[in-house]
Structures are given as structure tokens and as C-alpha cells.
Coordinates of C-alpha atoms in Angstrom, one line a residue:
M1 CA 126.8 142.0 -5.1
K2 CA 129.5 139.3 -5.6
R3 CA 129.4 136.6 -8.1
Y4 CA 130.9 133.3 -7.5
I5 CA 131.8 131.0 -10.2
I6 CA 132.3 127.4 -9.2
T7 CA 133.6 124.7 -11.3
G8 CA 133.5 120.9 -10.2
A9 CA 130.0 121.9 -8.5
G10 CA 128.8 118.6 -8.4
G11 CA 131.7 117.1 -6.2
H12 CA 132.3 116.9 -2.6
L13 CA 134.1 119.9 -2.1
G14 CA 132.0 121.9 -4.9
S15 CA 128.5 121.2 -3.5
T16 CA 130.1 122.0 0.0
L17 CA 131.1 125.4 -1.3
L18 CA 127.5 125.8 -2.5
R19 CA 125.9 125.1 1.1
M20 CA 128.2 127.6 2.3
L21 CA 127.2 130.2 -0.1
K22 CA 123.3 129.3 -0.7
D23 CA 122.2 131.6 2.4
R24 CA 124.5 134.6 1.8
D25 CA 123.7 137.7 -0.4
V26 CA 125.7 136.6 -3.3
E27 CA 125.1 135.3 -6.9
V28 CA 126.5 131.8 -7.6
C29 CA 126.9 130.3 -10.9
A30 CA 127.8 126.6 -11.0
L31 CA 129.3 124.3 -13.5
L32 CA 127.9 121.0 -13.8
L33 CA 128.6 118.0 -16.6
P34 CA 125.3 117.4 -18.8
Q35 CA 124.7 114.3 -17.1
E36 CA 125.3 115.4 -13.3
K37 CA 122.4 116.3 -10.8
A38 CA 122.5 119.4 -8.7
A39 CA 123.1 118.7 -5.1
V40 CA 122.1 121.9 -3.8
Q41 CA 119.3 124.0 -4.8
A42 CA 118.8 127.7 -3.9
D43 CA 117.3 131.0 -5.4
N44 CA 120.8 132.6 -5.7
I45 CA 122.4 129.5 -7.6
R46 CA 122.2 129.1 -11.2
Y47 CA 123.3 125.9 -12.9
V48 CA 125.4 125.8 -16.1
R49 CA 125.8 122.5 -18.1
G50 CA 129.5 122.6 -19.7
D51 CA 132.8 121.0 -19.5
V52 CA 136.1 122.7 -18.7
C53 CA 137.8 121.0 -22.0
R54 CA 135.2 122.9 -24.3
P55 CA 135.9 126.6 -23.8
D56 CA 132.5 127.2 -26.1
T57 CA 130.5 125.7 -23.0
L58 CA 132.2 128.1 -20.5
E59 CA 131.0 131.4 -21.9
D60 CA 127.5 131.2 -20.0
L61 CA 129.4 130.9 -16.6
F62 CA 130.2 134.5 -17.2
A63 CA 127.2 135.9 -18.6
G64 CA 124.2 137.7 -17.1
K65 CA 124.3 140.8 -14.9
T66 CA 127.5 142.8 -14.2
A67 CA 128.6 142.1 -10.5
E68 CA 130.5 144.4 -8.5
E69 CA 132.9 141.4 -7.9
V70 CA 133.5 138.2 -9.8
I71 CA 135.4 135.6 -8.2
V72 CA 136.2 132.2 -9.8
I73 CA 137.0 129.0 -7.7
H74 CA 138.0 126.5 -10.1
G75 CA 138.0 123.1 -8.5
A76 CA 137.2 120.6 -11.2
G77 CA 139.7 118.0 -12.3
I78 CA 140.3 114.2 -12.7
I79 CA 141.7 112.2 -10.0
S80 CA 144.0 109.3 -11.1
I81 CA 145.8 106.7 -9.3
S82 CA 147.9 105.6 -12.2
K83 CA 151.6 106.2 -12.2
H84 CA 151.6 107.6 -15.9
V85 CA 149.8 110.3 -17.2
T86 CA 146.7 109.5 -19.6
A87 CA 145.1 111.9 -22.1
P88 CA 141.8 112.5 -20.3
V89 CA 143.6 113.5 -17.3
Y90 CA 146.1 115.8 -18.7
E91 CA 143.2 117.2 -20.9
V92 CA 141.0 118.2 -17.9
N93 CA 143.7 118.9 -15.3
V94 CA 146.1 121.0 -17.4
N95 CA 144.3 121.9 -20.3
G96 CA 140.9 122.2 -18.6
T97 CA 142.9 124.9 -16.0
K98 CA 144.4 126.7 -18.8
N99 CA 140.7 127.1 -20.6
M100 CA 139.6 128.5 -17.2
I101 CA 142.6 130.8 -16.9
D102 CA 142.1 132.3 -20.2
M103 CA 138.5 133.0 -19.9
S104 CA 139.0 134.6 -16.5
I105 CA 141.6 137.0 -17.8
K106 CA 139.3 137.5 -21.0
H107 CA 136.4 138.6 -18.6
H108 CA 138.6 140.4 -16.1
V109 CA 137.7 138.6 -13.0
D110 CA 138.5 140.1 -9.7
R111 CA 139.9 137.2 -8.2
F112 CA 140.9 133.4 -9.1
V113 CA 141.2 130.5 -6.6
Y114 CA 142.8 127.4 -8.0
V115 CA 142.0 124.3 -6.1
G116 CA 145.3 122.5 -6.5
S117 CA 146.9 119.5 -4.2
V118 CA 149.5 119.0 -1.6
H119 CA 150.6 116.3 -4.1
A120 CA 151.8 118.9 -6.5
I121 CA 154.6 119.6 -3.8
P122 CA 157.8 117.9 -3.8
E123 CA 158.2 115.2 -1.1
L124 CA 160.6 115.8 1.4
P125 CA 162.1 113.2 3.8
A126 CA 160.3 111.4 6.6
G127 CA 159.9 113.9 9.5
R128 CA 160.3 117.1 7.9
K129 CA 157.9 119.8 7.7
I130 CA 156.3 120.4 4.1
E131 CA 155.5 123.8 3.5
E132 CA 154.6 125.9 0.5
A133 CA 156.4 125.6 -2.7
E134 CA 157.3 128.7 -5.0
E135 CA 157.7 126.8 -8.2
F136 CA 156.3 123.6 -9.4
S137 CA 157.3 120.9 -11.9
P138 CA 155.8 117.5 -13.1
D139 CA 159.3 116.1 -12.9
L140 CA 159.5 116.5 -9.1
V141 CA 156.6 114.6 -8.0
V142 CA 155.5 110.9 -8.7
G143 CA 152.2 109.8 -10.3
A144 CA 149.9 111.3 -13.2
Y145 CA 147.7 113.4 -10.9
A146 CA 150.5 114.8 -8.9
K147 CA 152.3 115.8 -12.3
T148 CA 149.1 117.2 -13.5
K149 CA 148.4 119.3 -10.8
A150 CA 151.8 120.6 -10.7
E151 CA 151.9 121.5 -14.2
A152 CA 148.5 123.1 -13.9
T153 CA 149.5 124.9 -10.5
Q154 CA 152.6 126.4 -12.5
A155 CA 150.5 127.8 -15.3
V156 CA 148.2 129.4 -12.7
L157 CA 151.2 131.0 -11.0
D158 CA 152.3 132.1 -14.4
A159 CA 149.2 133.9 -15.6
V160 CA 149.6 135.9 -12.4
K161 CA 152.8 137.8 -14.4
D162 CA 150.1 138.4 -17.1
G163 CA 147.5 140.1 -14.9
L164 CA 145.3 137.2 -13.6
P165 CA 144.5 137.9 -9.6
A166 CA 145.0 134.1 -8.4
V167 CA 145.9 132.3 -5.2
V168 CA 146.4 128.8 -5.1
V169 CA 145.1 126.3 -2.2
Q170 CA 146.4 123.0 -1.8
P171 CA 144.0 120.8 0.5
S172 CA 145.2 117.5 1.9
G173 CA 143.0 114.3 2.1
I174 CA 139.4 115.6 2.4
I175 CA 136.8 113.8 4.3
G176 CA 133.7 114.8 5.7
P177 CA 129.8 114.7 5.2
Y178 CA 127.8 115.6 1.9
D179 CA 129.2 112.7 0.1
K180 CA 127.9 109.0 -0.6
G181 CA 131.0 107.4 -1.6
N182 CA 132.0 109.3 -4.8
N183 CA 134.7 110.8 -2.6
H184 CA 137.3 107.6 -2.8
L185 CA 138.1 108.1 1.1
V186 CA 134.6 108.3 1.7
Q187 CA 133.9 105.3 -0.1
M188 CA 136.4 103.4 2.5
V189 CA 134.1 104.9 5.3
R190 CA 131.1 103.7 3.7
D191 CA 132.4 100.3 2.5
Y192 CA 133.5 99.7 6.2
M193 CA 130.2 100.9 7.4
Q194 CA 128.6 98.2 5.6
G195 CA 130.9 95.2 6.5
R196 CA 132.8 95.0 3.2
I197 CA 136.3 95.9 4.6
T198 CA 137.6 93.3 6.7
V199 CA 141.0 94.4 7.2
C200 CA 143.2 97.2 6.8
V201 CA 146.9 98.1 5.9
K202 CA 149.6 100.1 8.1
G203 CA 149.9 103.7 7.2
G204 CA 148.2 106.9 7.3
Y205 CA 147.8 110.4 5.7
D206 CA 146.8 114.1 6.8
F207 CA 143.0 114.1 6.7
V208 CA 141.1 117.4 6.6
D209 CA 137.2 118.3 6.8
V210 CA 135.6 119.2 3.5
R211 CA 133.6 122.3 5.3
D212 CA 137.1 123.4 6.3
V213 CA 138.4 123.2 3.0
A214 CA 135.5 125.1 1.4
Q215 CA 135.8 127.8 4.1
G216 CA 139.5 128.2 3.3
C217 CA 138.7 128.7 -0.4
L218 CA 136.4 131.3 0.6
L219 CA 139.1 132.9 2.9
A220 CA 141.6 132.9 0.2
A221 CA 139.3 134.7 -2.0
E222 CA 138.7 137.2 0.2
K223 CA 142.4 137.4 2.2
G224 CA 144.6 135.7 0.0
R225 CA 147.7 137.4 -1.4
T226 CA 148.0 137.2 -5.1
G227 CA 150.5 134.6 -6.5
R228 CA 150.7 132.7 -3.2
C229 CA 149.8 129.3 -2.2
Y230 CA 148.2 128.1 0.7
I231 CA 148.3 124.5 2.3
L232 CA 145.1 123.5 3.7
S233 CA 145.8 120.5 5.8
G234 CA 144.3 119.0 8.6
K235 CA 145.6 116.2 10.9
Y236 CA 147.7 113.1 10.6
C237 CA 145.9 109.9 11.1
T238 CA 146.5 106.3 10.4
I239 CA 143.8 104.1 8.5
R240 CA 143.4 102.2 11.4
D241 CA 142.8 104.7 13.6
L242 CA 140.4 106.4 11.3
L243 CA 138.3 103.3 10.9
S244 CA 138.2 102.2 14.9
S245 CA 136.9 105.8 15.1
V246 CA 134.4 105.1 12.7
G247 CA 133.1 101.8 14.1
K248 CA 133.5 102.5 17.9
P249 CA 130.1 104.4 18.4
Y250 CA 128.3 101.4 16.3
G251 CA 130.0 98.7 18.5
K252 CA 132.5 97.6 15.7
K253 CA 135.8 96.1 16.4
P254 CA 138.9 97.5 15.5
L255 CA 140.0 95.9 12.1
P256 CA 143.4 93.7 11.9
V257 CA 146.2 95.6 9.9
I258 CA 148.1 93.5 7.6
P259 CA 151.5 94.0 6.2
L260 CA 152.1 96.5 3.3
F261 CA 154.0 93.9 1.4
L262 CA 151.0 91.8 1.3
A263 CA 148.8 94.2 0.1
R264 CA 151.1 95.4 -2.6
L265 CA 151.3 91.6 -3.6
A266 CA 147.5 91.9 -3.9
A267 CA 147.2 95.0 -5.5
P268 CA 147.7 94.0 -9.3
I269 CA 145.0 91.3 -8.7
N270 CA 142.7 93.7 -7.1
E271 CA 143.0 96.0 -10.0
L272 CA 142.2 93.3 -12.3
I273 CA 139.0 92.2 -10.5
A274 CA 137.8 95.7 -10.1
K275 CA 138.1 96.1 -14.0
W276 CA 136.8 93.1 -14.6
R277 CA 133.6 94.2 -12.5
G278 CA 133.6 97.6 -14.0
K279 CA 134.1 99.2 -10.7
R280 CA 137.1 101.1 -9.3
P281 CA 139.4 99.1 -6.8
L282 CA 139.5 100.3 -3.3
Y283 CA 143.6 100.6 -3.5
T284 CA 146.4 100.3 -5.8
A285 CA 150.0 100.1 -5.6
Y286 CA 150.4 103.7 -6.0
S287 CA 148.1 104.3 -3.3
L288 CA 149.7 102.2 -0.8
Y289 CA 153.0 104.1 -1.5
T290 CA 151.0 107.3 -0.5
L291 CA 150.3 105.8 2.7
T292 CA 153.8 105.7 3.9
S293 CA 155.0 109.1 2.1
N294 CA 155.6 112.0 4.2
S295 CA 152.4 114.1 4.8
N296 CA 153.7 116.1 7.3
F297 CA 152.2 119.3 6.3
S298 CA 152.2 122.8 7.6
N299 CA 149.0 125.0 7.2
K300 CA 150.6 127.8 9.4
R301 CA 150.7 130.1 6.4
A302 CA 146.9 129.7 5.8
M303 CA 146.3 130.2 9.4
R304 CA 148.4 133.4 9.9
E305 CA 147.3 135.0 6.5
L306 CA 143.8 133.7 5.8
G307 CA 142.4 133.0 9.5
Y308 CA 142.2 129.3 8.4
C309 CA 141.3 126.8 11.0
T310 CA 140.2 123.0 11.5
R311 CA 137.8 121.5 13.6
P312 CA 138.7 118.3 15.6
L313 CA 139.3 115.2 13.4
E314 CA 137.3 112.9 15.6
E315 CA 134.2 115.2 14.7
T316 CA 134.9 114.9 11.0
I317 CA 135.1 111.3 11.3
Q318 CA 131.7 111.0 13.0
D319 CA 130.1 113.2 10.8
T320 CA 131.5 111.1 7.8
A321 CA 130.1 107.9 9.5
A322 CA 126.7 109.6 10.3
W323 CA 126.4 110.6 6.6
N324 CA 127.2 107.0 5.5
R325 CA 125.8 104.7 7.7
P326 CA 123.6 102.0 6.6
S327 CA 119.7 102.6 6.7
G328 CA 118.5 102.0 10.2
E329 CA 121.9 101.9 12.0
K330 CA 122.3 104.3 15.0
P331 CA 125.1 104.8 17.4
A332 CA 125.0 102.5 20.4
Q333 CA 123.2 105.0 23.0
K334 CA 123.4 102.9 26.4
E335 CA 123.0 105.4 28.8
A336 CA 119.9 106.9 26.7
S337 CA 118.5 103.5 26.3
R338 CA 118.6 102.7 30.0
S339 CA 117.0 105.8 31.1
K340 CA 114.0 105.5 28.6
Q341 CA 113.4 101.8 30.1
S342 CA 113.9 103.2 33.7
G343 CA 111.8 106.3 33.2
N344 CA 114.6 108.4 34.6
R345 CA 114.2 111.5 32.5
A346 CA 117.5 113.2 34.0
A347 CA 119.6 110.5 32.3
W348 CA 117.6 110.7 29.2
N349 CA 118.3 114.4 29.0
K350 CA 122.2 113.5 28.6
S351 CA 121.7 112.4 25.4
S352 CA 122.0 114.4 22.4
W353 CA 118.4 113.4 21.2
N354 CA 116.5 115.3 24.1
R355 CA 118.3 118.6 24.6
P356 CA 115.7 121.4 25.5
A357 CA 115.2 123.7 22.5
G358 CA 115.9 126.9 24.4
D359 CA 119.1 125.5 26.0
R360 CA 121.8 126.7 24.0
A361 CA 124.8 125.7 25.9
A362 CA 123.4 122.1 26.3
W363 CA 122.2 122.0 22.8
N364 CA 125.8 122.8 21.5
K365 CA 127.2 119.7 23.4
S366 CA 125.3 117.7 21.2
S367 CA 126.9 115.7 18.4
W368 CA 124.6 117.3 15.9
S369 CA 126.0 121.0 16.6
K370 CA 129.3 119.7 15.8
S371 CA 128.3 118.1 12.5
A372 CA 127.5 119.6 9.1
W373 CA 124.6 121.6 10.7
S374 CA 126.9 123.7 12.8
K375 CA 129.5 124.5 10.2
S376 CA 127.7 124.6 7.0
S377 CA 124.3 125.6 5.8
G378 CA 122.7 122.7 7.2
D379 CA 121.5 121.3 4.0
R380 CA 122.1 117.5 4.3
T381 CA 121.1 116.7 0.5
A382 CA 123.1 113.9 -0.6
G383 CA 125.3 114.4 -3.4
S384 CA 124.8 113.3 -6.9
K385 CA 125.9 109.8 -8.0
S386 CA 128.3 109.5 -10.8
A387 CA 129.2 107.0 -13.3
W388 CA 132.3 105.2 -13.5
S389 CA 134.1 104.2 -16.6
K390 CA 134.3 100.6 -16.7
S391 CA 138.1 100.6 -16.5
S392 CA 138.9 101.9 -12.8
G393 CA 142.7 102.1 -12.9
N394 CA 142.6 105.8 -12.1
R395 CA 141.2 106.4 -8.8
T396 CA 141.8 104.9 -5.2
V397 CA 142.2 105.3 -1.7
G398 CA 145.7 106.2 -0.5
S399 CA 147.0 107.8 -3.7
K400 CA 147.8 111.2 -3.4
S401 CA 145.5 112.4 -5.8
A402 CA 142.5 110.5 -4.0
W403 CA 143.3 111.5 -0.7
S404 CA 143.7 115.0 -1.7
K405 CA 140.9 115.4 -4.2
S406 CA 138.3 112.7 -3.5
S407 CA 135.2 113.7 -4.8
G408 CA 132.1 113.0 -7.0
N409 CA 132.1 115.7 -9.5
R410 CA 133.2 114.9 -13.2
T411 CA 134.3 117.4 -15.2
V412 CA 134.9 115.4 -18.3
G413 CA 132.2 115.5 -20.9
S414 CA 134.2 114.9 -24.1
K415 CA 134.3 111.3 -25.7
S416 CA 137.8 111.1 -25.2
A417 CA 137.6 111.8 -21.5
W418 CA 134.9 109.2 -21.0
S419 CA 136.4 106.3 -23.1
K420 CA 135.9 103.0 -21.5
S421 CA 139.6 102.0 -21.1
S422 CA 140.6 105.6 -19.4
G423 CA 139.4 104.7 -16.1
N424 CA 139.0 108.2 -15.1
K425 CA 136.2 110.0 -13.4
S426 CA 136.2 113.9 -13.3
V427 CA 135.9 115.4 -9.8
I428 CA 136.4 118.5 -8.0
S429 CA 140.1 118.8 -6.8

């Protein structure tokens, strides 16, 4: 029997991986911080309380019955929108990864999948296709998150020379269901659904469904070539189009777009207000930079070698909105409502809510078959809430870190990492 060791299990991607594995004939050992709540419960999942920064707490991950094959998926990390690397970010993203490398070599794991980031890849001029890199350096990328992810990715590739059977996956901006706003991009969708966002900025990014990334991680464990990197990207979408797609089924009007220079002027004030309120800012100057950066990523290698594929972005957007809509709010179903009032059963049956149970073809056309129920285990348990440090200068929408690794899983347990001035939150990478 296979055993999967998952770090960052309380986050968006980590909990989605658990949903995919909970009904399989495998063992799962998942790492949570002491204060985190488990989002998924199953007989084959065992939770361990620990911290990637404390190697002594990681031994229990590898303890227990001897499995035929042990696969580590290391996704824990801190998202930061700061330009400069802070001690907590470095400790978790770089040293935490090195701790997991050492433990995996010590226990002779069969596969090590590192969840990196597209932001570790040096940016190319606008319009040029960005493919997998062979080497990584913090000197070639911008921002604390990108720099630490680049250094950690190189550490993983260097460990391959020492016998670690590792592959690297590099997702773009993760969105999708199973998160209630811990993922920064999902927070933006949630705030918009609740009427807290009245304008948006010009720019966009490459977004990918969390379920497709989770599947990509499992495919990389199974089919990935040791020492290779695989970009797990989706599709480019502007922020305005994304929010318009979110709001359209609910009768919301498209948001007006403000020039980027105005948003940049307001960014420092926005960060100060967020810090004063003890909350993370919705955006910063660095996150605005990423909205205009080149996000023309190629996932052809992952498609060719892993069998990686993605669902339509519109489906992902609607599932994200459905998971985060305010209580009691439902999409406008004019046709269904009219048919109910008129007694026209034929018209009513056109809606997704009244498909005959045995009519598989009809049922699969409904919005629910395309949602989390068809692509994952069907467990719609909400992710655990996470605390934020009072200074939130290290997480926001639009930064490469926030888009590619937004998640709710904190991996920092040490006092230094949770200092009130760090503004960091440990999440799945």
C-alpha cells in the first residue's frame, strides 16, 4: 500500500489533496500546525501536529507501518508580498524545505514532490512564452516569495544529486472551491460577493483550479521524471473579467476599472490601514506589479509527460463563487422560477436542480457535475480558519506569491515566525 505524506495539509491545496486521497486505498499522513483544524476526516488519514521548521516534530510523519511506497508532497510555505526577504519567510520556505529534504533522504522515501511556484522562474519580456527552467537563483527574480521559492527549488534539485527522487511542480494562481478566504485570491472573490469591492484595477494573471493542481501533484508523483520541473498553469484572465464572471449569475454589474497609477498611489495607505486594523491588505504595490508582469506560462511539458489537463476557467470561477457566496444568496434562475410559477414542468426540468436521478447525460450538464463534486471526492467541508499576524505586509492579491500559492495553511509554529511584526502566514505552496 502507498503512503502519502502531505505537508501544508490545512491549506487550500493541501486539503484538496486530502479530499482526493480519502477514498483511495492508500495511507495518508498529514502535517498540521498545533492550532490548525483538520478540514477533511477519513479513516485512512492520520494527522500529525508539527512544524517544518522543527525537525524533531517531523519524525512522526514517517513513523508507523512500513508501506510499499512512500510519497512526500511538500507544499507548506509562507506567502509574502514583501519585496524584501524576512526571517520567518526564509525560515519556512527555505530551511523548512531543507528539513523535509533531509528527513526524506533519511527515511529513503520513494518520491519527493516539491510544490514550488511559477514565480521562481525568471520573468521573460512581455509576449514571450515562459517554460520550465533548469536552474534557479534568488538573484534572478523579484520579491521575497519568489526569491525564497527559487532558492528552495534549487535546493531540491541539488538534493537529486544526493539521491533524492524529487520532482518539482510549479502552479500559477490557484483558485477554486474548498476555501473560505484564506487563499488571497479567493478572499478577493469572497469580498466582491459580499459587496466589499467596488472597483478593480487593470491587469490579470494566469489562474488554475486547485483541483487540477492537486491532480497534477499526484500525476507528478506517479509519472514525473526525477530532477524535472513541471509548470501547472491554467488560463490568463483579467481581474475585471474574473469578477464579472463571478457576479453575472447573481445579477451583479461589472466593476469600473481604475488606472494602475491610482492604485499604486493608494497602495501604501491601503497597507497602513490594514496594519492598523490588524488585517492583511487586499493589494500592495508589489501585487500590482505582478498583474502587469508576463504570465504567459506553458504547461505543455506537464500535459505531455504527466497527462496533466485543466477544466474550463469559467467552471472554476463559478465553483469558487458558489463556495463563497453569502448565506441565502443564489444565482438568478429566471427560467426555473417562471416555470415553477406557471406549472410548466418541462421548463422547470431545464434547470440543474431538477434533473432526473437516473438521467446521467442530463445530470452531467448541470452546474453541480462540473463543480467540486465531479472532480474531487465530493466533500465540501470548509477549510479551517487561520489566524493572521497583526502586521499583514506579507500577503496580498496579485503578488506572484499570492496568486500562485494562496492558501490557508500555516506552517510556522515557532515564536519567531509568529511575531506580530512579521505579517506572515504559513500556507500551502
